[in-house]
Coordinates of C-alpha atoms in Angstrom, one line a residue:
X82 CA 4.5 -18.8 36.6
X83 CA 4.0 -22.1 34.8
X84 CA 0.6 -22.1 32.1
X85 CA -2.3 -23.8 33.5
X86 CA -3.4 -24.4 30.4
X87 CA -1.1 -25.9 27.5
X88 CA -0.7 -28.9 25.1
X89 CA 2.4 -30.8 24.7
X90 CA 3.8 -33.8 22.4
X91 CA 3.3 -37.2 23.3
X92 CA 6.4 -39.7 23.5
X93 CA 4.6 -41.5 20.0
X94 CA 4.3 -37.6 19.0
X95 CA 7.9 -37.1 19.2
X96 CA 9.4 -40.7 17.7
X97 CA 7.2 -39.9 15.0
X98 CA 7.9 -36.0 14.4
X99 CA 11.8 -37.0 14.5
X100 CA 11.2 -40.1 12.2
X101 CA 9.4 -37.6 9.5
X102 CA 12.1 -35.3 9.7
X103 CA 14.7 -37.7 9.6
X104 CA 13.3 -39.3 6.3
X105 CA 11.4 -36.6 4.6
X106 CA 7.9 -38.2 5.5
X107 CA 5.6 -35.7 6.6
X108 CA 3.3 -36.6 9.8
X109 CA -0.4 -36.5 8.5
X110 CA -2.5 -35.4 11.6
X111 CA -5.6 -35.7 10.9
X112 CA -8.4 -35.9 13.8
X113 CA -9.1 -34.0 17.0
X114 CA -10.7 -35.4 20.0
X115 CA -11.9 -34.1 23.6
X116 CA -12.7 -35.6 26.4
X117 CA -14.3 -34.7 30.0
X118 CA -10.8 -35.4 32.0
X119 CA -9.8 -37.9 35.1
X120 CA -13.3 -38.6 36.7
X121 CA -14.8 -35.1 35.8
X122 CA -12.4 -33.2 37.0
X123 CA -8.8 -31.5 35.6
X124 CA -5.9 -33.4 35.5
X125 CA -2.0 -32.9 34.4
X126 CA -2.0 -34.2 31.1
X127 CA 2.1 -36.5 30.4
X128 CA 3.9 -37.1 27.1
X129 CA 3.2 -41.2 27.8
X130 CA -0.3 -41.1 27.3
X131 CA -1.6 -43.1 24.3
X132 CA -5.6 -41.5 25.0
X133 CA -7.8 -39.3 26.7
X134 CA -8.5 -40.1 30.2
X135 CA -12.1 -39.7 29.1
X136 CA -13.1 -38.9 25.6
X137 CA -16.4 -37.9 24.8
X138 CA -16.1 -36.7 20.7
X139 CA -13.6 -37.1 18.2
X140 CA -13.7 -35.8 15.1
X141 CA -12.1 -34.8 11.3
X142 CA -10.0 -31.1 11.9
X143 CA -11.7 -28.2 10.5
X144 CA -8.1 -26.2 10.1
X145 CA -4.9 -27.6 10.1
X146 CA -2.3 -25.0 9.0
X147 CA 1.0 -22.6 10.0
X148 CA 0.8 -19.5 12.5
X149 CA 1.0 -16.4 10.5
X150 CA 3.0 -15.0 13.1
X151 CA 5.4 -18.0 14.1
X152 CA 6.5 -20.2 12.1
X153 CA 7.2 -22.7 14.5
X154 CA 3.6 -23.0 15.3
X155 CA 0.9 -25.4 14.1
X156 CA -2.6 -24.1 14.5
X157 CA -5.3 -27.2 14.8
X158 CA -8.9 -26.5 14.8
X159 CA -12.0 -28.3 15.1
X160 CA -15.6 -27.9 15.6
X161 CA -18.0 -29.7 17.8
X162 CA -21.5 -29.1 15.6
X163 CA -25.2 -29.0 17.2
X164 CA -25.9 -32.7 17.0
X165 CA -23.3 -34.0 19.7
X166 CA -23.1 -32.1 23.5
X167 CA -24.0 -32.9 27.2
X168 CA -20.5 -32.9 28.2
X169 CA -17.6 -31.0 29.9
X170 CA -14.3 -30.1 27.9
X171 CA -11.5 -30.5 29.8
X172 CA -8.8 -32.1 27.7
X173 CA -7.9 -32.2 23.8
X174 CA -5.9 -34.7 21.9
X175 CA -4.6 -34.7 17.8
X176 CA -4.6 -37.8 16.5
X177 CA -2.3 -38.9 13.3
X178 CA -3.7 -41.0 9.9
X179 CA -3.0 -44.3 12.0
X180 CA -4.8 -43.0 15.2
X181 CA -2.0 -42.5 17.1
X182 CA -2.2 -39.9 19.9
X183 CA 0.4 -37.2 18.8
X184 CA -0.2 -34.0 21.1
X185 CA -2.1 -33.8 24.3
X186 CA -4.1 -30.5 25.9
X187 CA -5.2 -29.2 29.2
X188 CA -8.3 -27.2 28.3
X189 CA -10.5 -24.5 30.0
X190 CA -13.3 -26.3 31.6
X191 CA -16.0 -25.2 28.7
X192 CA -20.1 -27.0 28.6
X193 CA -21.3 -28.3 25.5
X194 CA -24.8 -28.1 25.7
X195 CA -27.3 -30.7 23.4
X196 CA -30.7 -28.6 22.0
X197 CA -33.1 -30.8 24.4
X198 CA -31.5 -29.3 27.3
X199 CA -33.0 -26.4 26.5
X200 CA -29.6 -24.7 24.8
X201 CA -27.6 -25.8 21.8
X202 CA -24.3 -24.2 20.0
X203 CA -21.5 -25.4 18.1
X204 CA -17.7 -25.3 19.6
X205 CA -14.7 -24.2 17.9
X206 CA -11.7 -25.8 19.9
X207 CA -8.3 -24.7 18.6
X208 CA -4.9 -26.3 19.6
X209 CA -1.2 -25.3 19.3
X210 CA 1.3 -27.7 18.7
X211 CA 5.1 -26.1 18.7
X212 CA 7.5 -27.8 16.5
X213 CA 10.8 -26.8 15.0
X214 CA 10.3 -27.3 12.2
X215 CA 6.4 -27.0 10.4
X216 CA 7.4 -28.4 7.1
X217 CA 7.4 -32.6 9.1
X218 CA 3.3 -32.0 9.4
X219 CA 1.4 -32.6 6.6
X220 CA -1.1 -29.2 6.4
X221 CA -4.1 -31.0 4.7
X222 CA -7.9 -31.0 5.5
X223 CA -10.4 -32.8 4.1
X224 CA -13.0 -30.3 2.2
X225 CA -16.1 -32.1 2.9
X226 CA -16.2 -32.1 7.1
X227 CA -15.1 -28.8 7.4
X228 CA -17.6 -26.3 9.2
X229 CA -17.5 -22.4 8.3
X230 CA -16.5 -20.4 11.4
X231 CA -17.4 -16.3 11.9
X232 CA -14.0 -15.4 10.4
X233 CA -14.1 -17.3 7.6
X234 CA -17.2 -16.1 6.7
X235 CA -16.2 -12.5 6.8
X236 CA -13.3 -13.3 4.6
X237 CA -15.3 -15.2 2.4
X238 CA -17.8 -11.8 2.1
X239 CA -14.8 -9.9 1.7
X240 CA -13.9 -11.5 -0.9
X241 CA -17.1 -11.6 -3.0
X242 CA -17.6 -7.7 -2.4
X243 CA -14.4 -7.4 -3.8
X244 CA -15.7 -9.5 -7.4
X245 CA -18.5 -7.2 -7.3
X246 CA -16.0 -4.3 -7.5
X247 CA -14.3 -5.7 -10.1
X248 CA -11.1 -5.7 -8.3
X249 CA -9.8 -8.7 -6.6
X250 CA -8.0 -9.3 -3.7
X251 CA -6.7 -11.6 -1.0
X252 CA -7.1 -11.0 2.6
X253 CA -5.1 -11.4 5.3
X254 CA -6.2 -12.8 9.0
X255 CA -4.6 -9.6 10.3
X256 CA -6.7 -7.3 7.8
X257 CA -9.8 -5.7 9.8
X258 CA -12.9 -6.3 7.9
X259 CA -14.1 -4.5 6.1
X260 CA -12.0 -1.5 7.1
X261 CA -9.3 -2.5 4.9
X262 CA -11.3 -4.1 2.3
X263 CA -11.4 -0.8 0.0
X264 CA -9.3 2.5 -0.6
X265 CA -6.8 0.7 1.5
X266 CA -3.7 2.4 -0.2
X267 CA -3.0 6.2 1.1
X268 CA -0.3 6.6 -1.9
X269 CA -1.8 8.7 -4.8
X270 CA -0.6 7.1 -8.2
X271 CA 1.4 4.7 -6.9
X272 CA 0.6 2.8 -9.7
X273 CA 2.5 5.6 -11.7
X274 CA 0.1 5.7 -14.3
X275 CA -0.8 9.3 -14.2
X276 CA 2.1 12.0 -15.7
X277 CA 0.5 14.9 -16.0
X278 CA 3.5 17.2 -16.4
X279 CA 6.0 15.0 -18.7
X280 CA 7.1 12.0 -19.6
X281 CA 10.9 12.5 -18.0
X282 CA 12.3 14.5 -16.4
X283 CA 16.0 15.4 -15.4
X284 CA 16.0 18.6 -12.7
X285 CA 14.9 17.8 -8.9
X286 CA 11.3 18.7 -7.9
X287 CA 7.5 17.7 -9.0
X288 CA 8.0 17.2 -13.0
X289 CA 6.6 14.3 -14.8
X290 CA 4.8 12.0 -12.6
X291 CA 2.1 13.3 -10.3
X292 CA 2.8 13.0 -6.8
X293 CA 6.2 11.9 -7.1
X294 CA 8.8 14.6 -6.5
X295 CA 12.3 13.8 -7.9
X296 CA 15.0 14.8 -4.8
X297 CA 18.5 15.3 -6.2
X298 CA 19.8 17.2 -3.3
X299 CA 21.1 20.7 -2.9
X300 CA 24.4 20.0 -5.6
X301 CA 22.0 19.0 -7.0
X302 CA 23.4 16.2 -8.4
X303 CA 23.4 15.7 -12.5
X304 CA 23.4 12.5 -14.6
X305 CA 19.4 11.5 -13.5
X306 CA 16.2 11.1 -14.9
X307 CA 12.9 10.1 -14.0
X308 CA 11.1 8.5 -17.0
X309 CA 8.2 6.3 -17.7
X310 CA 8.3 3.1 -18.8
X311 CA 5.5 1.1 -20.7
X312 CA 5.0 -2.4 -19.2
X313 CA 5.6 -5.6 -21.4
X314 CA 2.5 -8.0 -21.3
X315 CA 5.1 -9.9 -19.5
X316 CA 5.3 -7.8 -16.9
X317 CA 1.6 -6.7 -16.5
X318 CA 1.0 -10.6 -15.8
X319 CA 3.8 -10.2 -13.7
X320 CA 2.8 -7.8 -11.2
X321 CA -0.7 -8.3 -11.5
X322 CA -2.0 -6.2 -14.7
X323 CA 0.1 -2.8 -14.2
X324 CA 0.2 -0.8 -17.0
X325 CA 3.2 1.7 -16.4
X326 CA 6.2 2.1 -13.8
X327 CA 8.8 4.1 -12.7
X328 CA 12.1 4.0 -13.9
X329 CA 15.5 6.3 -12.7
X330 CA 18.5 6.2 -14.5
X331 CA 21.4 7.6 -12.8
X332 CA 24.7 8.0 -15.5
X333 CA 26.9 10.1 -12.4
X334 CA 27.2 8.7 -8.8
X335 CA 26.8 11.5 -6.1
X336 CA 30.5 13.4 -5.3
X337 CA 32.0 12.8 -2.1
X338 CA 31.4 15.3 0.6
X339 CA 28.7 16.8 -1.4
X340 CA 25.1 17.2 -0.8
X341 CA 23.8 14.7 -3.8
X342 CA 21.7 12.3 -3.9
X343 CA 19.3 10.5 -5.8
X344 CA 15.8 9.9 -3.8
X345 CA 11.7 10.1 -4.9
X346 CA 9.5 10.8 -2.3
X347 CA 5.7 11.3 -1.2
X348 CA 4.1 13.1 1.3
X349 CA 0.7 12.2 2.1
X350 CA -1.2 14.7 3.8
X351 CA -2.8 15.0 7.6
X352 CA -0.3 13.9 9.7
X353 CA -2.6 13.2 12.2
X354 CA -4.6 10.4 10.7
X355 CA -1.8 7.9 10.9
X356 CA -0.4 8.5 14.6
X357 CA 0.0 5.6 16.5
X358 CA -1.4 3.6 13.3
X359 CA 0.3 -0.1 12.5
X360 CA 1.7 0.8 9.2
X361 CA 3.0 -1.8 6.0
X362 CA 4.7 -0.1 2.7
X363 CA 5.0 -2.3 -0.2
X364 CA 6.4 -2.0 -3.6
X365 CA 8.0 -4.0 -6.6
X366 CA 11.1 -2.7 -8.0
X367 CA 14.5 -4.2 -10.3
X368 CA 17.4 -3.0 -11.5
X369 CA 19.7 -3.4 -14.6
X370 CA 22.3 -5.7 -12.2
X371 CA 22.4 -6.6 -8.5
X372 CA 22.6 -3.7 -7.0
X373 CA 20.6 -2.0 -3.6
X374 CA 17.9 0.8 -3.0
X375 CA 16.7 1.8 0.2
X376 CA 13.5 2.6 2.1
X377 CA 12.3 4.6 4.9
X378 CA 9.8 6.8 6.0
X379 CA 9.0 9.9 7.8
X380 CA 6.8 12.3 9.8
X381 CA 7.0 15.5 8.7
X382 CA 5.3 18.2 11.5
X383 CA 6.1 21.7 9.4
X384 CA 6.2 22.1 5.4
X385 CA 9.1 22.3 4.5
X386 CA 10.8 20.5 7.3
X387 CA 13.6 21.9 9.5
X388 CA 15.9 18.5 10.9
X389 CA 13.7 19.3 14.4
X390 CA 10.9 18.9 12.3
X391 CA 11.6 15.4 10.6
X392 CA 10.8 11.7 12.8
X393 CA 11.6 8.6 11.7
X394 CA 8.7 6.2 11.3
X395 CA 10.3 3.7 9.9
X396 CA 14.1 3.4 9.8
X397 CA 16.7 3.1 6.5
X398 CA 16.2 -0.5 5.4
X399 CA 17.9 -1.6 2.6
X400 CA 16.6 -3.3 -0.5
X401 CA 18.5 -6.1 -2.6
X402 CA 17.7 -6.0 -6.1
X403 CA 18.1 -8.0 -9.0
X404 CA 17.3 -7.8 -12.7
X405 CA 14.1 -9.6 -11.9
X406 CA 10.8 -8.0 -10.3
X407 CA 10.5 -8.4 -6.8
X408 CA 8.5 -7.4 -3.9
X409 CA 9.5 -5.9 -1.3
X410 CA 7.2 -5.2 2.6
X411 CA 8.2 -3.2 5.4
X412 CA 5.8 -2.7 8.5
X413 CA 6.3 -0.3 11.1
X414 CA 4.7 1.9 13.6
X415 CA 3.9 5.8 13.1
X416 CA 4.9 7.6 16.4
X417 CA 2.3 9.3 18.6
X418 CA 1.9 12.7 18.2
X419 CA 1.4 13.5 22.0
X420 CA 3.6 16.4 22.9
X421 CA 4.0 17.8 19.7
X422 CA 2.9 20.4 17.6
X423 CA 1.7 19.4 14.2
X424 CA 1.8 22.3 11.5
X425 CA -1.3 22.6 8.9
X426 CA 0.9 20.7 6.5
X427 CA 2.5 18.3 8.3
X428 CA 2.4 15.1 6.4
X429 CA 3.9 11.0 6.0
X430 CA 6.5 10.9 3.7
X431 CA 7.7 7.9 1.8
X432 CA 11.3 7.3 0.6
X433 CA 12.6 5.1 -2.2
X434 CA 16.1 6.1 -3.0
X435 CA 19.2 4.9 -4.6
X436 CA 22.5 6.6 -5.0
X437 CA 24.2 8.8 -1.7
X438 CA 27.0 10.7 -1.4
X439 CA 29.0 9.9 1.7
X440 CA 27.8 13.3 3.1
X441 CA 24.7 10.9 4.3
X442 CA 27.1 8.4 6.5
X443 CA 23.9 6.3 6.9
X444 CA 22.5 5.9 3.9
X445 CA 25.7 5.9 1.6
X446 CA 26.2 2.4 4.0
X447 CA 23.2 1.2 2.5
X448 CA 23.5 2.1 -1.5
X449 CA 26.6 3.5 -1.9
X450 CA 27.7 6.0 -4.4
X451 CA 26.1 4.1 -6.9
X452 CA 24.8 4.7 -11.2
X453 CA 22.8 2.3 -13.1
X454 CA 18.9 1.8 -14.0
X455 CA 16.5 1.3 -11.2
X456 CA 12.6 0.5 -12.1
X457 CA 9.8 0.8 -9.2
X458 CA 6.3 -0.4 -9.8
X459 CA 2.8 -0.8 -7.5
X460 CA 4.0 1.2 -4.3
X461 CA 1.9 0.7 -1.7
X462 CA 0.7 2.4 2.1
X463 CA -1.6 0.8 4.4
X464 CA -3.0 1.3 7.5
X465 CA -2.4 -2.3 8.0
X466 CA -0.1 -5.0 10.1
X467 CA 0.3 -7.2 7.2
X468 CA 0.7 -6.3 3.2
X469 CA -2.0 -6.9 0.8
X470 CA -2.1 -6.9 -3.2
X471 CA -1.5 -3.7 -4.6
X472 CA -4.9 -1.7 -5.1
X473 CA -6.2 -0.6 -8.4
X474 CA -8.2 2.4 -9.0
X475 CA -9.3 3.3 -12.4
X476 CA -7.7 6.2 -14.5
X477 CA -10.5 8.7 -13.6
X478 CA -10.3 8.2 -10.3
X479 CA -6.9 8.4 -9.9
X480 CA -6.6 11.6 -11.9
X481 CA -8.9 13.2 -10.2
X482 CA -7.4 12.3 -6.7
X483 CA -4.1 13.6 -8.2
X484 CA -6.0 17.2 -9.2
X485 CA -6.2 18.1 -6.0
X486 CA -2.9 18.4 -6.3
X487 CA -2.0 19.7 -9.8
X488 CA -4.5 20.2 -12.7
X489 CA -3.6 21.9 -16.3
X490 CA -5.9 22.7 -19.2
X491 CA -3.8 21.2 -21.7
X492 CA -5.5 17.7 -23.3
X493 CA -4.4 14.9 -21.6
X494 CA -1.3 14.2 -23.8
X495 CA 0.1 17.4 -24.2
X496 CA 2.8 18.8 -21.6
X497 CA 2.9 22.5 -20.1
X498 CA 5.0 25.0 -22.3
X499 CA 4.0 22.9 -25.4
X500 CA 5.0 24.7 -28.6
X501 CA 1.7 24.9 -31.2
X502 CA 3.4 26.6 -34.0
X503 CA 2.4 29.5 -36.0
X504 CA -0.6 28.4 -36.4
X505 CA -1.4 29.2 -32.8
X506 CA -1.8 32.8 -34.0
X507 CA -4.5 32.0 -36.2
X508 CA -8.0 31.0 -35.0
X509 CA -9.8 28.7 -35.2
X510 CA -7.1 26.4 -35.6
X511 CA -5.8 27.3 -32.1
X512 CA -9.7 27.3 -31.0
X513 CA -9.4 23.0 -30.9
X514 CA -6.4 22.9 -28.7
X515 CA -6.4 26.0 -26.2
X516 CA -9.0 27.3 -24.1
X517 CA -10.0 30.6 -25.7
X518 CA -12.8 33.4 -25.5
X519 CA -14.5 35.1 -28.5
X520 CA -14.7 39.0 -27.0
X521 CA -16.3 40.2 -30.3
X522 CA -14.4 44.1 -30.3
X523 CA -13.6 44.6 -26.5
X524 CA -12.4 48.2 -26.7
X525 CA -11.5 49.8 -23.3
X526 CA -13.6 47.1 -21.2
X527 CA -12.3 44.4 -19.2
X528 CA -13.1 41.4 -19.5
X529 CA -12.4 38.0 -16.7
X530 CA -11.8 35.1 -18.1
X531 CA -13.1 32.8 -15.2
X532 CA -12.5 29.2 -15.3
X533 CA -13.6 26.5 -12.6
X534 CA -11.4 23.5 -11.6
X535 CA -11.6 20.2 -12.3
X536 CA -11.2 19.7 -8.6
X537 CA -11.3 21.7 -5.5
X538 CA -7.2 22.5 -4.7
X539 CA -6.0 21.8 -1.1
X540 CA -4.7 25.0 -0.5
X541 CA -4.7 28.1 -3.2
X542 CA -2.5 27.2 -6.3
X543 CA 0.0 28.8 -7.9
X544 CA -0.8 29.6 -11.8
X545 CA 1.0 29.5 -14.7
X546 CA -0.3 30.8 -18.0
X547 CA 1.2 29.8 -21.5
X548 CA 0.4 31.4 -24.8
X549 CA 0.3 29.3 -28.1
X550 CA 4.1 28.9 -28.3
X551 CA 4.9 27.8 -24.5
X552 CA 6.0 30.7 -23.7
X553 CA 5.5 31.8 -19.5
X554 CA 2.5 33.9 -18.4
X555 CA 2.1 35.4 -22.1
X556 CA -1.3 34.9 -24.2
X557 CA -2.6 34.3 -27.8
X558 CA -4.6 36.9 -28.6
X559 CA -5.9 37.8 -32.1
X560 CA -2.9 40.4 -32.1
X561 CA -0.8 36.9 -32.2
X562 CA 1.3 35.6 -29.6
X563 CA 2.9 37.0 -26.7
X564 CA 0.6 38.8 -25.1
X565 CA 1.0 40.1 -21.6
X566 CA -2.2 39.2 -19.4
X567 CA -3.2 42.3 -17.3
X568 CA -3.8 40.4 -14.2
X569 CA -4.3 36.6 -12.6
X570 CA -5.6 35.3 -9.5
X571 CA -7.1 32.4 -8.3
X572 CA -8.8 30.1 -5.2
X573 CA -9.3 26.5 -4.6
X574 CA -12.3 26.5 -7.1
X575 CA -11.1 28.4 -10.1
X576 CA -8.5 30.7 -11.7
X577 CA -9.0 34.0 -13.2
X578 CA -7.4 36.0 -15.7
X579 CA -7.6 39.1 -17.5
X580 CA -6.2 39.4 -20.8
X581 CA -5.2 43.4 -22.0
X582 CA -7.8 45.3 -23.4
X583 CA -7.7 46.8 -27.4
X584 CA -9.7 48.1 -29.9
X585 CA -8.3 45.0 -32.3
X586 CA -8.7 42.2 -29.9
X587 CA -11.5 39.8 -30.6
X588 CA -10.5 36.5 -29.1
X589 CA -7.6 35.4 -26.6
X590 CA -6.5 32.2 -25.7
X591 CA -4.5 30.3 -23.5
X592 CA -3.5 27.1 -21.6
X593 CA -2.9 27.4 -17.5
X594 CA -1.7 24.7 -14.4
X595 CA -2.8 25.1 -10.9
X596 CA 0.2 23.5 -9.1
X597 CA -1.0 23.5 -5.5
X598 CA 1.4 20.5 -4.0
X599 CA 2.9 19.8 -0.7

């Protein structure tokens, strides 16, 4: 069935749309008007009209720009304000610079009411024109006519909460307001600033950057390592002040036939928040030559996944890189959960990958079995249609979000297993770099060295103790190092430990991490 309501070109509208793309001068539209139709009533508005059958107001366009969402689309808007009204809308017209009638509309029959008939309000009338191509219209407004309208408001408030925050940020028309405006991105140190366990690292599995776990495959495969890099002032500038990224260097391409790989991935926890949810992942990334990476994503119902247990939520899509920083946006829809069974860990995980061993038909297609140096920066997940900047959370707060994960009691700076020296033997020079307790002379008692977390653990970690020279579950004692602890246990809130009991022992000491990730 044929629109009752549209808005076409006008035979000037169409001479002059061909002329500006024939000579590279752009059509400058300019005005709206409206008009009350033939006699009052509708009529069917025809590409050989030069005017409104009736106009009642004309005036400068309030919004003159591209759909969002088609780019073959020119969105006009205007608004009628409080001092004009008494008349029906029943027809629309743009206008060009010369006041030539370029588009023509059939418009739902709509009052606009003057204040001494008892009612007033302003109009916001919008028209569509479709072209082929957007870049023959000259998208220009003049500043000093244009009226605010609700949305532009809300943007505009958006925007100003998000000076007062001391983070910035652009919005989107498809953004909700203010639902997206804060804590809109679900990674955890995607920013990669936060390596609690290392600075590298070379074997598969959570060790160096928090959150990120290194997947090498079940060869595994050899030749790769996850290091991070310090940004150039360049490159903060660049990508928008970022500090730190992520960089894999693969020496040895995955063997044919073999389960290798070279992959990082995330799981975010609670499956259930995001089912149904319009999702957008975003991330910057280079490499040392053109070469490719790939993305995808998936719903994870058990932990750790059987192949039943795994559904694509957004398919392998490759990624072309270059030796320059780009970024990269993929939106896509996270299945419904109806009709299945979720496990208590089921989770969204996000995968960035770049070397695959023909074993993996479908991603070997994308990235081959590939070596080289691959950087990653600002990865982003949003319960959003549309990408927006990358979101910055301070240090502290993005610590503490990843200690729910992993903690340790080493100083910031200092990696698990780190080797003191001899002088870890001795207090009190140990006393300024591990946690220690003075027991005076403990004899046969026991004594529980109870230590509360940072943050509350998701689940109940699993602890590892390290005495003064990194050496697993021992403990400095005043005996020296070495030390067997008589017990350990733990919860969400703390970790305990009981060192051995002696005559000779006055102090102990140690350093301990609470891994509890997904």
């Amino acid at each position: 069935m044929a629109n009752e309501f549209f808005t076409l070109l006008t035979a000037s509208g169409k001479a002059k749309l061909a002329a500006a793309q024939a000579n590279g001068t752009p059509l400058q539209i300019s005005q709206m008007a409206v008009g009350d139709g033939d006699n009052g009533g509708y009529y069917t508005p025809s590409e050989s009209q030069t005017a409104l059958k009736h106009e009642t107001w004309r005036g400068a366009l309030n919004h003159l720009a591209v759909d969002p969402n088609n780019p073959n689309w020119v969105v006009a808007e205007a608004v009628l304000p409080d001092t004009v009204g008494g008349f029906y809308i029943r027809e629309v017209g743009l206008f060009d610079s010369r006041g030539d009638l370029i588009a023509i509309g059939k418009f739902p029959e709509s009052y606009k009411p003057l204040l001494a008939a008892g009612s007033n309000k302003q109009l916001y009338v919008r028209m569509i024109l479709e072209v082929s191509n957007t870049a023959a219209v000259t998208l220009l407004v003049d500043p000093s006519v244009v009226l605010a309208t609700r949305s532009a408001v809300d943007q505009r408030i958006a925007e100003e909460l998000a000076k007062r925050d001391a983070k910035p940020r652009d919005f989107h028309p498809l953004q909700t307001f203010p639902a997206q405006a804060y804590r809109r991105n679900v990674l955890i140190n995607g920013g990669f600033d936060v390596w609690q366990r290392g600075a590298s690292q070379t074997v598969g599995g959570y060790g160096s950057v928090d959150r990120w776990l290194l997947d090498l495959g079940g060869g595994p495969l050899g030749g790769a390592t996850l290091s991070r890099m310090a940004a150039s002032i360049a490159e903060t500038e660049a990508l928008g002040a970022t500090t730190s990224f992520m960089r894999l260097t693969l020496s040895k391409p995955p063997a044919s036939k073999v389960n290798e790989y070279c992959q990082v991935c995330q799981p975010v926890e609670n499956l259930r928040r995001f089912t149904g949810k319009r999702m957008t992942l975003s991330f910057w990334a280079k490499a040392d030559q053109p070469r490719k990476m790939v993305a995808y994503v998936e719903q994870w119902l058990k932990r750790p996944p059987a192949a039943s247990d795994k559904i694509r939520a957004l398919e392998a899509v490759p990624v072309e890189l270059t030796s320059r920083w780009q970024r990269f946006v993929f939106s896509f829809s996270s299945p419904s959960l109806q009709g299945r069974e979720p496990g208590n860990e089921a989770s969204l995980a996000v995968f960035l990958g770049v070397s695959y061993s023909d074993a993996y038909p479908a991603l070997n297609a994308i990235t081959g079995a590939q070596t080289g140096i691959f950087d990653i920066a600002q990865v982003q997940l949003e319960e959003s249609p549309v990408a927006t900047p990358f979101e910055y959370r301070s240090f502290g707060e993005e610590l503490t979000l990843c200690q729910r994960y992993f903690e340790k009691s080493y100083p910031l700076n200092d990696f698990p297993a780190k080797n003191y020296g001899a002088e870890s033997a001795f207090a009190p020079a140990i006393f300024s770099k591990m946690f220690h307790l003075n027991v005076g002379t403990s004899g046969d008692k026991q004594i529980n060295m109870t230590i509360p977390f940072m943050v509350e653990k998701r689940i109940e970690p699993a602890i590892v103790i390290y005495d003064g020279l990194g050496a697993v579950d021992r403990m400095a004692t005043s005996n020296g190092n070495g030390v067997t602890p008589a017990a350990k246990s733990s919860s969400t809130k703390f970790v305990n430990m009981i060192p051995p009991t002696g005559s000779s022992i006055t102090w102990v000491a140690c350093h301990w991490v609470a891994d509890a990730e997904i």
